[in-house]
mmCIF file of C-alpha atoms in Angstrom:
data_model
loop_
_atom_site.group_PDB
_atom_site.id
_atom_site.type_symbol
_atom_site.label_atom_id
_atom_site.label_comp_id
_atom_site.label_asym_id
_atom_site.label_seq_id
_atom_site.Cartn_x
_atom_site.Cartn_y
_atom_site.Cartn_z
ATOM 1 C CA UNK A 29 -15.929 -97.816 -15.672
ATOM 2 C CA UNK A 30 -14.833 -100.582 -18.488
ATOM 3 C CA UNK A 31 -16.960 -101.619 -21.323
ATOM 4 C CA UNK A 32 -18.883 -97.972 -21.138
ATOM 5 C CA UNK A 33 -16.447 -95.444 -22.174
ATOM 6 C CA UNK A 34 -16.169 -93.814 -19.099
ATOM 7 C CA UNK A 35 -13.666 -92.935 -16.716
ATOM 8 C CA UNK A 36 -14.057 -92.886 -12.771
ATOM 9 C CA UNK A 37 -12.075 -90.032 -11.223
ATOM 10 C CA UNK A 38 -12.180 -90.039 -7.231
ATOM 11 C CA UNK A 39 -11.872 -86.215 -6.623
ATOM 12 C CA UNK A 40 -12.822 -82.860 -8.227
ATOM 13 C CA UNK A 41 -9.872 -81.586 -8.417
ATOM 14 C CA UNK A 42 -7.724 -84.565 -10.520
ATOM 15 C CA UNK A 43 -10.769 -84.121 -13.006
ATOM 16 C CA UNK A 44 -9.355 -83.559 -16.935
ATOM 17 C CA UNK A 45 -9.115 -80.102 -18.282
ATOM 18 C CA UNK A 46 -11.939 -80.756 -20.969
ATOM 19 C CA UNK A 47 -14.124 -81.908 -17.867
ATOM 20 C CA UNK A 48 -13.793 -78.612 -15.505
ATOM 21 C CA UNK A 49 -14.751 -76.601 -18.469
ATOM 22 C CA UNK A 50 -17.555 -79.016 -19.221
ATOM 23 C CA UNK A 51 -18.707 -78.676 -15.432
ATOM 24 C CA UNK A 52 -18.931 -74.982 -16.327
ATOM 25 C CA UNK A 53 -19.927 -71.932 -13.634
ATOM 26 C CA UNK A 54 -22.598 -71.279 -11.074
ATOM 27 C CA UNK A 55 -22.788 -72.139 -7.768
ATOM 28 C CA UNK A 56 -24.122 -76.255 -8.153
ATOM 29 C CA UNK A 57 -21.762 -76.925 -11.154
ATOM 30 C CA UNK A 58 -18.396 -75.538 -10.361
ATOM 31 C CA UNK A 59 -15.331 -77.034 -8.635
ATOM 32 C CA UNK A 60 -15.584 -74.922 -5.560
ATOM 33 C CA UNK A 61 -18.675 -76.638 -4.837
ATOM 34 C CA UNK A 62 -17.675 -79.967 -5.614
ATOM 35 C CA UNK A 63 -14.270 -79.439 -3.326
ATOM 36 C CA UNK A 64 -16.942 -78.473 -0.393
ATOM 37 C CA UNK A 65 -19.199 -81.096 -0.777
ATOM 38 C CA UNK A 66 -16.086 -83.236 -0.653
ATOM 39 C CA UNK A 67 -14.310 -81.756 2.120
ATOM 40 C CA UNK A 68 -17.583 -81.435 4.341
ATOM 41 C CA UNK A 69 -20.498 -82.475 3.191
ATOM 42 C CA UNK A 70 -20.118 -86.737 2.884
ATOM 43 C CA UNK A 71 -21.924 -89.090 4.946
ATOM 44 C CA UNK A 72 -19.672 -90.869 7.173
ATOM 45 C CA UNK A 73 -17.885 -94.033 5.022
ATOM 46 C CA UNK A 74 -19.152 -92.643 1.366
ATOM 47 C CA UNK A 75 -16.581 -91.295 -1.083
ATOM 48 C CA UNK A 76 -17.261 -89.147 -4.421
ATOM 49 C CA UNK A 77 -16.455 -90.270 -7.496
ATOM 50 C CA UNK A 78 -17.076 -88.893 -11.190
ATOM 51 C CA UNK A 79 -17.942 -90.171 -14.750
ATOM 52 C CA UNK A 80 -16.371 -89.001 -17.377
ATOM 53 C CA UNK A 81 -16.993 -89.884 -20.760
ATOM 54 C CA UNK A 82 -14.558 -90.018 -24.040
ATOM 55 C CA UNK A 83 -12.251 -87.027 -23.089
ATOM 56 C CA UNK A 84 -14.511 -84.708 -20.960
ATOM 57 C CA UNK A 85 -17.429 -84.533 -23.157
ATOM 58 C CA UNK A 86 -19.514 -85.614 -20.348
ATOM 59 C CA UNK A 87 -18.910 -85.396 -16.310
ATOM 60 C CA UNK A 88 -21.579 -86.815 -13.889
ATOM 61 C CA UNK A 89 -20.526 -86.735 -9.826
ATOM 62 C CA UNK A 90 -21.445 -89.492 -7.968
ATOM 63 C CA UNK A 91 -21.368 -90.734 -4.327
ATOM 64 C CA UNK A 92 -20.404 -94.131 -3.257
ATOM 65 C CA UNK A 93 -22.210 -94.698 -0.160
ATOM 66 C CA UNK A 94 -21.056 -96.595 2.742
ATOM 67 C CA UNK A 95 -23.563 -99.621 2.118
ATOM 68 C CA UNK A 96 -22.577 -99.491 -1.762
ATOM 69 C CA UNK A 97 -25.545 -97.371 -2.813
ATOM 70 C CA UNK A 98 -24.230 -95.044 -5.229
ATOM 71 C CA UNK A 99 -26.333 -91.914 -5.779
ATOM 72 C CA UNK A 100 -25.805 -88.189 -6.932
ATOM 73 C CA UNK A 101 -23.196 -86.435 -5.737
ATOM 74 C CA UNK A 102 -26.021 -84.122 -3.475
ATOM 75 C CA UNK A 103 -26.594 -82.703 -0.447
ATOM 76 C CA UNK A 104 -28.906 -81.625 2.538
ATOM 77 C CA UNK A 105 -27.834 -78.007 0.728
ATOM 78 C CA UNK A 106 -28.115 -78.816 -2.575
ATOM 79 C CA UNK A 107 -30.350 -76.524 -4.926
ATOM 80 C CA UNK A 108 -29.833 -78.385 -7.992
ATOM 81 C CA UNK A 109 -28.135 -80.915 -9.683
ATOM 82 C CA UNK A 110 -27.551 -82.290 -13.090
ATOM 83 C CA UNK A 111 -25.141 -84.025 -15.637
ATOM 84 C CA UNK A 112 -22.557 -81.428 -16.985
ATOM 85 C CA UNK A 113 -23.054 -82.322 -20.600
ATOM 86 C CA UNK A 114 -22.962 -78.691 -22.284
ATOM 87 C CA UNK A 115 -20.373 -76.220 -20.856
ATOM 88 C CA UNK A 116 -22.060 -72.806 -19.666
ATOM 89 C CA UNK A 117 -21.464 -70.265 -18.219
ATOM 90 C CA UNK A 118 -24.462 -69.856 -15.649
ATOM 91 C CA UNK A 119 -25.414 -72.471 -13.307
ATOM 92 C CA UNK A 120 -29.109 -70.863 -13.244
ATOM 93 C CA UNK A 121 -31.918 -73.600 -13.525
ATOM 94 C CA UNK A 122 -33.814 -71.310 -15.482
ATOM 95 C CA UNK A 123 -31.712 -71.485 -18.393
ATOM 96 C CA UNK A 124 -32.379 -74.221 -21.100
ATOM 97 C CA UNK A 125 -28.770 -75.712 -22.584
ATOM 98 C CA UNK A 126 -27.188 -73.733 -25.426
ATOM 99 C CA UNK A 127 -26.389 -77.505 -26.884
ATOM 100 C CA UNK A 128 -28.943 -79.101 -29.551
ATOM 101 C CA UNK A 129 -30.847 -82.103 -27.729
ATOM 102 C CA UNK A 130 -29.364 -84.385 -30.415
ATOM 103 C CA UNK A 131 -25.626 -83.601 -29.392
ATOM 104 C CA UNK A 132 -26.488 -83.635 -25.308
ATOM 105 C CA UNK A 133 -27.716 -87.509 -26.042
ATOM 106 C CA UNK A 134 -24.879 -88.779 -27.910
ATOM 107 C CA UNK A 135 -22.787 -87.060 -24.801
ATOM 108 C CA UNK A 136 -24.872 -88.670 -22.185
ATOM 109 C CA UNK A 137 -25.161 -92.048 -23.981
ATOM 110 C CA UNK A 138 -22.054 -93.088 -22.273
ATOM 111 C CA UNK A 139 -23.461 -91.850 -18.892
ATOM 112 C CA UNK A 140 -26.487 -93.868 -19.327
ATOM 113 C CA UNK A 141 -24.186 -96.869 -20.366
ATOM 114 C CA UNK A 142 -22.385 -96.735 -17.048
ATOM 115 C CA UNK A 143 -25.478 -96.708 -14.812
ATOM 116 C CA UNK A 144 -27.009 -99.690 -16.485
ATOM 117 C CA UNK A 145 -23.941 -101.703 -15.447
ATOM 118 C CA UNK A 146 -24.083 -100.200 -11.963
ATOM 119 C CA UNK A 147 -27.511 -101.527 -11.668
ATOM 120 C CA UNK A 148 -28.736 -99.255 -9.927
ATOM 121 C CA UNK A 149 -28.601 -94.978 -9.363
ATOM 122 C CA UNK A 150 -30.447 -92.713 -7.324
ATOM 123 C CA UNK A 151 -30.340 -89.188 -8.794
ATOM 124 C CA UNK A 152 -31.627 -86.094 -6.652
ATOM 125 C CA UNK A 153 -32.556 -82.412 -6.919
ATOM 126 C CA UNK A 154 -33.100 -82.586 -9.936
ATOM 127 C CA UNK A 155 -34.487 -79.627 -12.417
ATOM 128 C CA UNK A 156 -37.244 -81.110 -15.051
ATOM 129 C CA UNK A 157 -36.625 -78.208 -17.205
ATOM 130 C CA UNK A 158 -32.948 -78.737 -17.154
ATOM 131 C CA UNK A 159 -32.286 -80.040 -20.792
ATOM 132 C CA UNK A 160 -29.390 -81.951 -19.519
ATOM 133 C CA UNK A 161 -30.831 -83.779 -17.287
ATOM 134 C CA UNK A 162 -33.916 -84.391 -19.946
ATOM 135 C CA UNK A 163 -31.265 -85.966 -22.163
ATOM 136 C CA UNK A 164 -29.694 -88.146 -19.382
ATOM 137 C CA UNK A 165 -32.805 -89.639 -18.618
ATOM 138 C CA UNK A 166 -34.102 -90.352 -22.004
ATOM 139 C CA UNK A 167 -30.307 -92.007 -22.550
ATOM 140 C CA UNK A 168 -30.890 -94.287 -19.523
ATOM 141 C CA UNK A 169 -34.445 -95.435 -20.804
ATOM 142 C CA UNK A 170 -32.375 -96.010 -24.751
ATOM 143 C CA UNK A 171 -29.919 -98.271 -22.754
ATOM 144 C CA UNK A 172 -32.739 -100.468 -21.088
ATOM 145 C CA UNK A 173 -33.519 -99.114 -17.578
ATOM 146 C CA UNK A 174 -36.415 -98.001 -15.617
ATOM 147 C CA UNK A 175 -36.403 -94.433 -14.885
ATOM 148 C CA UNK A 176 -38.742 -93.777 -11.739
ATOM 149 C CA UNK A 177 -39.414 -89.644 -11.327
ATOM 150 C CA UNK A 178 -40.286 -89.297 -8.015
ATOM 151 C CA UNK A 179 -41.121 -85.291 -6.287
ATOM 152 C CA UNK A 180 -38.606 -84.275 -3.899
ATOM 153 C CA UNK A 181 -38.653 -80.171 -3.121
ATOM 154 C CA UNK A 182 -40.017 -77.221 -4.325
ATOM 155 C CA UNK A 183 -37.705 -74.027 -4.897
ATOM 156 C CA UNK A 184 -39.960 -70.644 -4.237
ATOM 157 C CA UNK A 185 -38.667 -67.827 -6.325
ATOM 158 C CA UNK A 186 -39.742 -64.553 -8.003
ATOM 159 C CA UNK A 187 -38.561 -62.236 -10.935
ATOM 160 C CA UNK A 188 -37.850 -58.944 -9.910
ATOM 161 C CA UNK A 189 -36.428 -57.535 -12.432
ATOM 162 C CA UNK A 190 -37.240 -53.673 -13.060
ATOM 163 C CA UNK A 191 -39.165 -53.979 -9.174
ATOM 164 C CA UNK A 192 -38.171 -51.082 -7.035
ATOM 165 C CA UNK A 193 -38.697 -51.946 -3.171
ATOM 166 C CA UNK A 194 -41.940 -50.140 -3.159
ATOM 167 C CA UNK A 195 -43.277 -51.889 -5.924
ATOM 168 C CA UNK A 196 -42.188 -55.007 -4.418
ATOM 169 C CA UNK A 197 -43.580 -54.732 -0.892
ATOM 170 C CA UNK A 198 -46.736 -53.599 -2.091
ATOM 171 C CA UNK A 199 -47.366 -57.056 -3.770
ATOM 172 C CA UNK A 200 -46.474 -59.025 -0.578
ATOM 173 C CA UNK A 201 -49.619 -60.125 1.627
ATOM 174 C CA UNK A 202 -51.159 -57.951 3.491
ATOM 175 C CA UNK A 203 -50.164 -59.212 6.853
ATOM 176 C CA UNK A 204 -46.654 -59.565 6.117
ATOM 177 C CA UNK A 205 -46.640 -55.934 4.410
ATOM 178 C CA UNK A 206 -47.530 -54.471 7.732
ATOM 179 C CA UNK A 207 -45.095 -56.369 9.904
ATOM 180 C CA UNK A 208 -42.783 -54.965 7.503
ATOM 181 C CA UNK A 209 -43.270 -51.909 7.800
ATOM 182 C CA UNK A 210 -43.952 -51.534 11.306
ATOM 183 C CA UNK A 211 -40.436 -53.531 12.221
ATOM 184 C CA UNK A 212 -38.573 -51.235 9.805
ATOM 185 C CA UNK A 213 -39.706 -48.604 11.316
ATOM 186 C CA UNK A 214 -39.016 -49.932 15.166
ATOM 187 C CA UNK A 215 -35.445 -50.822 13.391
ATOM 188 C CA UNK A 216 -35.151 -47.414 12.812
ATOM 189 C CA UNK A 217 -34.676 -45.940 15.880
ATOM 190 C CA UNK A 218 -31.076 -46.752 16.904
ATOM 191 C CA UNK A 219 -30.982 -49.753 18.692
ATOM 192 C CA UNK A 220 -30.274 -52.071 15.391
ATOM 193 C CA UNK A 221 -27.479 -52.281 13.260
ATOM 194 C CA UNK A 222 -26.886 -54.077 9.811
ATOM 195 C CA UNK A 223 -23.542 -55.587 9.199
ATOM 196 C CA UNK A 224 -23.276 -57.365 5.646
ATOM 197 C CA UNK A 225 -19.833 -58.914 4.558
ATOM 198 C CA UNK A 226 -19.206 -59.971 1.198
ATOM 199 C CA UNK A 227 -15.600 -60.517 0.594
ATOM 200 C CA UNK A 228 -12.831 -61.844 2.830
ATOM 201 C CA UNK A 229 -12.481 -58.765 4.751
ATOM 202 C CA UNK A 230 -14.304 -59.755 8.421
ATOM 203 C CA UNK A 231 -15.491 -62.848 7.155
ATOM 204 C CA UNK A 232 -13.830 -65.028 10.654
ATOM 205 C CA UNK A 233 -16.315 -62.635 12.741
ATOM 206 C CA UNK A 234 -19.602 -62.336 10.538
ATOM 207 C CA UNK A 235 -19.478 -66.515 10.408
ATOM 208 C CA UNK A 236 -18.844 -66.577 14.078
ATOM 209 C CA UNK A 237 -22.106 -64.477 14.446
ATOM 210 C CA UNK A 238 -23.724 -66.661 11.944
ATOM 211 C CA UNK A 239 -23.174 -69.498 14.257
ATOM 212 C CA UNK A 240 -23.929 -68.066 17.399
ATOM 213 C CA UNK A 241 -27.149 -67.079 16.149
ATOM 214 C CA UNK A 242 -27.820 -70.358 14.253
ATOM 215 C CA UNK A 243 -27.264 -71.946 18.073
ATOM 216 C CA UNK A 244 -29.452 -69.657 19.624
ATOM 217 C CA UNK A 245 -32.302 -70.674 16.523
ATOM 218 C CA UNK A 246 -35.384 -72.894 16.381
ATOM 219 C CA UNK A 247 -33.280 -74.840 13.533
ATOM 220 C CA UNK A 248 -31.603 -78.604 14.341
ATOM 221 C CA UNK A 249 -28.055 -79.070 14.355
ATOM 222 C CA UNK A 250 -26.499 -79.019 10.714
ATOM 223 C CA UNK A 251 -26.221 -82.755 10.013
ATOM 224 C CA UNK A 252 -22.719 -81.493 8.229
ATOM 225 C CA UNK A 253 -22.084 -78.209 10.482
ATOM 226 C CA UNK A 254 -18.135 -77.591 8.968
ATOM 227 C CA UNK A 255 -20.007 -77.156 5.291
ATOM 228 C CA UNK A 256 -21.942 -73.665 5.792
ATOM 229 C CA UNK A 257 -18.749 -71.926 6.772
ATOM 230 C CA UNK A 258 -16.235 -73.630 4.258
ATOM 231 C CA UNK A 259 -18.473 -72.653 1.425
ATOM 232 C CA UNK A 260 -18.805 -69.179 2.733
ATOM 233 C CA UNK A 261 -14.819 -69.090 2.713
ATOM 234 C CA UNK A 262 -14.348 -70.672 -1.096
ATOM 235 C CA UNK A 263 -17.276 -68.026 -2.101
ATOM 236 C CA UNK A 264 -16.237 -64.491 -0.782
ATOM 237 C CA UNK A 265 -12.986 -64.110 -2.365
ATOM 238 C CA UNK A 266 -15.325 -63.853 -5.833
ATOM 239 C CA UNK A 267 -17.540 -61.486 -4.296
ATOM 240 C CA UNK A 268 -20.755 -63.770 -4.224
ATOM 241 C CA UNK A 269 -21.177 -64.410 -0.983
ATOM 242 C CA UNK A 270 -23.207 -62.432 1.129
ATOM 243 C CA UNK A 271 -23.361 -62.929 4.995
ATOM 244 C CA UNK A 272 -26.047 -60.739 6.646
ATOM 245 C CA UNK A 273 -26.202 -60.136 10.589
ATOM 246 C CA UNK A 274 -28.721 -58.016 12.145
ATOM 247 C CA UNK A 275 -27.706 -56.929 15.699
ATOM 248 C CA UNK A 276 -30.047 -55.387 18.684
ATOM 249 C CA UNK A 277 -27.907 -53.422 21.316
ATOM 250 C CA UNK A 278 -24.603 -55.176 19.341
ATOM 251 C CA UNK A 279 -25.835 -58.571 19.675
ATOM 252 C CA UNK A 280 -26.517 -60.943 16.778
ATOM 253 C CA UNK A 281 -30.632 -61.305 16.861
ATOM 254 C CA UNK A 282 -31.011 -63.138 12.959
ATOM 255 C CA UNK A 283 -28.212 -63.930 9.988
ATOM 256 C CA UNK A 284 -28.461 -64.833 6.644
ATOM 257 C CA UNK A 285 -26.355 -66.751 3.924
ATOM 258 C CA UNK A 286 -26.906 -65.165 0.192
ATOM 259 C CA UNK A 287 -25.840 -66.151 -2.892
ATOM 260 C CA UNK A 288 -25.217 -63.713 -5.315
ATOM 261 C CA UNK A 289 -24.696 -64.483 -9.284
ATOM 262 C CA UNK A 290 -25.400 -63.508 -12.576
ATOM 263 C CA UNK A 291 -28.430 -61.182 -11.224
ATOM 264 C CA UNK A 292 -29.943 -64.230 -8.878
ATOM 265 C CA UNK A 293 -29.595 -63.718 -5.458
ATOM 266 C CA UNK A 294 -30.342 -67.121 -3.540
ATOM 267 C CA UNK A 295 -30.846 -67.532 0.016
ATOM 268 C CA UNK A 296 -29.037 -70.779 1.353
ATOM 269 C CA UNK A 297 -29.483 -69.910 5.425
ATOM 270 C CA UNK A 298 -31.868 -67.855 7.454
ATOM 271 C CA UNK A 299 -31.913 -68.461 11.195
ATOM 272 C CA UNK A 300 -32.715 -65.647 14.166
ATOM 273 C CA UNK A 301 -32.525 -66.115 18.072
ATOM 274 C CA UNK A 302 -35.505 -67.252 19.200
ATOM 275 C CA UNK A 303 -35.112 -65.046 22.656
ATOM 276 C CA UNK A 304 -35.343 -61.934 20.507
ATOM 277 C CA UNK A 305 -38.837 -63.729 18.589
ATOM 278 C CA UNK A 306 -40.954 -60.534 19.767
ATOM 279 C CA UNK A 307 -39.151 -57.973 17.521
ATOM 280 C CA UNK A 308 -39.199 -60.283 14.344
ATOM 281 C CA UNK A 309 -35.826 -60.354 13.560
ATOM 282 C CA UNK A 310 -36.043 -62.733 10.549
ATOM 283 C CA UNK A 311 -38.655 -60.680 8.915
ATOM 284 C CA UNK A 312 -36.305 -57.187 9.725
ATOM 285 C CA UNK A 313 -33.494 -58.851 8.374
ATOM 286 C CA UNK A 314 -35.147 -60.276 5.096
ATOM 287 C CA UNK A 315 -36.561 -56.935 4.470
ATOM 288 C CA UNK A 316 -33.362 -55.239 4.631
ATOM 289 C CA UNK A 317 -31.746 -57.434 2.618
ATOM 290 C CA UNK A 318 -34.373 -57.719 -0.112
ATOM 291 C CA UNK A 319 -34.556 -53.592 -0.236
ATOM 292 C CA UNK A 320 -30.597 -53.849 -1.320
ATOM 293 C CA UNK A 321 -30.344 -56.230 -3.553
ATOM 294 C CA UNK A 322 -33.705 -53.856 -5.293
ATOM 295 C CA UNK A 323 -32.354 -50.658 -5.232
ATOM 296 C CA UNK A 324 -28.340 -51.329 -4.746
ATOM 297 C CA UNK A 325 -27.622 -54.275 -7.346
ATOM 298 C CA UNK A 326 -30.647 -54.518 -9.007
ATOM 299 C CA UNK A 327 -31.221 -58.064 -9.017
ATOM 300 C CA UNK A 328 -33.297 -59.956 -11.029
ATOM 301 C CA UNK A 329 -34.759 -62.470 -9.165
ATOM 302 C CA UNK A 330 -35.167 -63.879 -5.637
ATOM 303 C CA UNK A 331 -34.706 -67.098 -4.824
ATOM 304 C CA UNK A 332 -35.386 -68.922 -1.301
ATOM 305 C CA UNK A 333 -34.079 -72.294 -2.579
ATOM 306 C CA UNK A 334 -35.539 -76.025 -1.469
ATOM 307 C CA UNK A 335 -38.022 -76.747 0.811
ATOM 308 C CA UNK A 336 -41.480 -75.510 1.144
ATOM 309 C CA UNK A 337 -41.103 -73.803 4.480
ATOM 310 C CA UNK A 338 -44.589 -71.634 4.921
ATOM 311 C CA UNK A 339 -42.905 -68.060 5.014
ATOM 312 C CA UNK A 340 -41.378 -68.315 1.359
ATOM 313 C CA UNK A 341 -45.495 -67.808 0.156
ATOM 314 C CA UNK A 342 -44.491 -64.205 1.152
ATOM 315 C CA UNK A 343 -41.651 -63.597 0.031
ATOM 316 C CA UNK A 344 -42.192 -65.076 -3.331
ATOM 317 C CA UNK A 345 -44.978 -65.858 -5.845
ATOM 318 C CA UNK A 346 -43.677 -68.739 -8.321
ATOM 319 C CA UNK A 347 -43.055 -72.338 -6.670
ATOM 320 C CA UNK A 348 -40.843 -75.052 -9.251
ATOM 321 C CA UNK A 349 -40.848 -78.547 -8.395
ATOM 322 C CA UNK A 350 -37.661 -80.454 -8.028
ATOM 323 C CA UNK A 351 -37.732 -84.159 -8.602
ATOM 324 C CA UNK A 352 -35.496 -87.038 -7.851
ATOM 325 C CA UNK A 353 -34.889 -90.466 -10.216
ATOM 326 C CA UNK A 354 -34.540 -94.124 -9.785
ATOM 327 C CA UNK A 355 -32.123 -95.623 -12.659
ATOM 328 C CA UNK A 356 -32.657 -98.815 -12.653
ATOM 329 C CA UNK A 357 -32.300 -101.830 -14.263
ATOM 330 C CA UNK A 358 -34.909 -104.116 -14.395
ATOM 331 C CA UNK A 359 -33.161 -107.525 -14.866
ATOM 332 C CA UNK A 360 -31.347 -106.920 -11.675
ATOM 333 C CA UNK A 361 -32.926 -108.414 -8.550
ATOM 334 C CA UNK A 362 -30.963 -105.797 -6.436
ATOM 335 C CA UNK A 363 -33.588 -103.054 -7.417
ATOM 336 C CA UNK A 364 -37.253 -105.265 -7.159
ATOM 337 C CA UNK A 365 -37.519 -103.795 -3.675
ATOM 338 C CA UNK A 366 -37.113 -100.201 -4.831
ATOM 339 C CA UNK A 367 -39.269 -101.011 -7.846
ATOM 340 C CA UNK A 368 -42.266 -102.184 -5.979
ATOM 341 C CA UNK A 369 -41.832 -99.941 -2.914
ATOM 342 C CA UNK A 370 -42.055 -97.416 -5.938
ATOM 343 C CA UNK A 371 -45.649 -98.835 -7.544
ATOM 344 C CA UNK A 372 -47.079 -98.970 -3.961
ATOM 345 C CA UNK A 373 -46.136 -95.169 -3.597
ATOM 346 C CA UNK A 374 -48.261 -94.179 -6.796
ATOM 347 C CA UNK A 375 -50.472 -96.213 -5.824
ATOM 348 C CA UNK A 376 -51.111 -94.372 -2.433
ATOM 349 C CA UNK A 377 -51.114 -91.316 -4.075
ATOM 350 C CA UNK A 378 -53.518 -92.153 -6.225
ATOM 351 C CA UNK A 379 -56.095 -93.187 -3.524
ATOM 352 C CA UNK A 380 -55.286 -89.437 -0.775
#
């Protein structure tokens, strides 16, 4: 973008050298997930595009949208988001930036510089913790805009670390303890089966089980329904993935899409056939899954990513609150409408 010291790059993948190792590792940062996103996640007409300042110091992906909007490069599937301004090596939300505040501004000064000549951002799933984000926003308010925080999702997780499954069931309510138990029991008795694929061995039939089940589900169509199944493909052949299907009689009844990194293991889809309701084939197939990642890999936390769906209260005991930002400049008559839809928000919120 000229006059802010940053460069616009159209696609992940002709990014600088500097700037892939600034994007870093972990499932929202790296370039597998930015080549899905692009691929099959973009709202009919928009295109991606990324910042990048001096010679990769700083990389922030954007999306140009049809109507001219430009906003964060995000998703209906996206966890998390920020500015890649420190390289890392895990993409985990819980972990501050190993670079000192001082150095993340000057990096994101440029960034900041670039969205006050666009006028107008819209930033989304965004991490208030995240000490990246913390120093694009505070560069943004240096270089004269309005920053508007607005709530957006919360993210349910729970540190498990040194839980056994015992320890962890016990702590789940008491209702959902003895569904539990009584369904793993019922499981028990030969008619189930667990199939779990997490490389590219299989992979072409657990997704086509995933999707006949997902079809069969209580769920909406996927407003992007190639995405699920590309990322699946881009994330077995590092042994991440995880693609649960719990069969009754040798018939998908639920599925599930896990995650799996540096000790997090992060549920993206969950979806069972609602003919097969009675026997509670979401809550069988959560159990199961939860019981391996306890006493096979001995993960460290559990994570049932955005939305505040009721169930998660069960599954998991700590709730985060992800936010979304308005960047915008003031002077600029383009954003008065946002600004004062904005006020009369608050001001709503302040009166329920």
């Amino acid at each position: 973008m000229p006059g802010t010291g940053c460069a616009e790059v159209a696609r992940a993948d002709d990014l600088p050298a500097a700037a892939r190792a600034r994007l870093g590792t972990g499932l929202f940062r790296d370039l597998d997930w930015w080549r899905c996103v692009e691929h099959a996640a973009l709202p009919p007409g928009a295109r991606p595009l990324y910042w990048v300042a001096g010679d990769g110091d700083a990389v922030l992906p954007l999306c140009r949208r049809a109507d001219g909007r430009l906003t964060s490069l995000t998703t209906p599937y996206s966890c998390a988001f920020a500015p890649a301004l420190a390289a890392r090596t895990n993409g985990s939300p819980a972990l501050a930036s190993p670079t000192p505040g001082a150095s993340l501004a000057i990096r994101a000064a440029p960034l900041a510089e670039a969205c006050r000549r666009a006028g107008l951002v819209r930033l989304e799933a965004l991490d208030p913790a995240e000490a990246e984000t913390d120093a694009l926003l505070a560069a943004c308010r240096g270089a004269g805009l309005l920053v508007l925080r607005f709530a957006q999702f919360g993210r349910w997780s729970e540190c498990v670390a040194g839980s056994d499954w015992d320890t962890y069931l016990a702590a789940r309510p008491g209702k959902l303890r003895e569904t539990i138990r009584r369904r793993l029991r019922a499981a028990g008795r030969g008619r189930t089966s667990l199939t779990l694929t997490d490389g590219p061995a299989g992979l072409a039939e657990a997704i086509a089980a995933y999707e006949h089940v997902y079809a069969r589900s209580w769920k909406p169509a996927e407003p992007f329904p190639a995405f699920n199944p590309l990322l699946m493909r881009s994330l077995a052949p590092s042994g991440r993935l995880r693609l649960a299907v719990w069969r009754v009689d040798g018939v998908p009844a639920a599925a599930q899409f896990w995650v799996v990194e540096d000790g997090r293991a992060l549920v993206l889809k969950l979806a069972h056939d609602e003919a097969l309701k009675a026997l509670s084939p979401g809550t069988v197939l959560t159990a199961l899954m939860i019981r391996r990642f306890l006493t096979e890999e001995r993960i460290g936390w559990l994570d049932f990513g955005r939305g505040d769906d009721p169930y998660k209260r069960g599954w998991a005991a700590e709730r985060r609150q992800f936010e979304g930002a308005l960047l915008l400049d003031p002077r600029r008559p383009a954003g008065w409408p946002l600004l004062a839809r904005h006020a009369l928000g608050r001001l709503r919120a302040r009166w329920h």
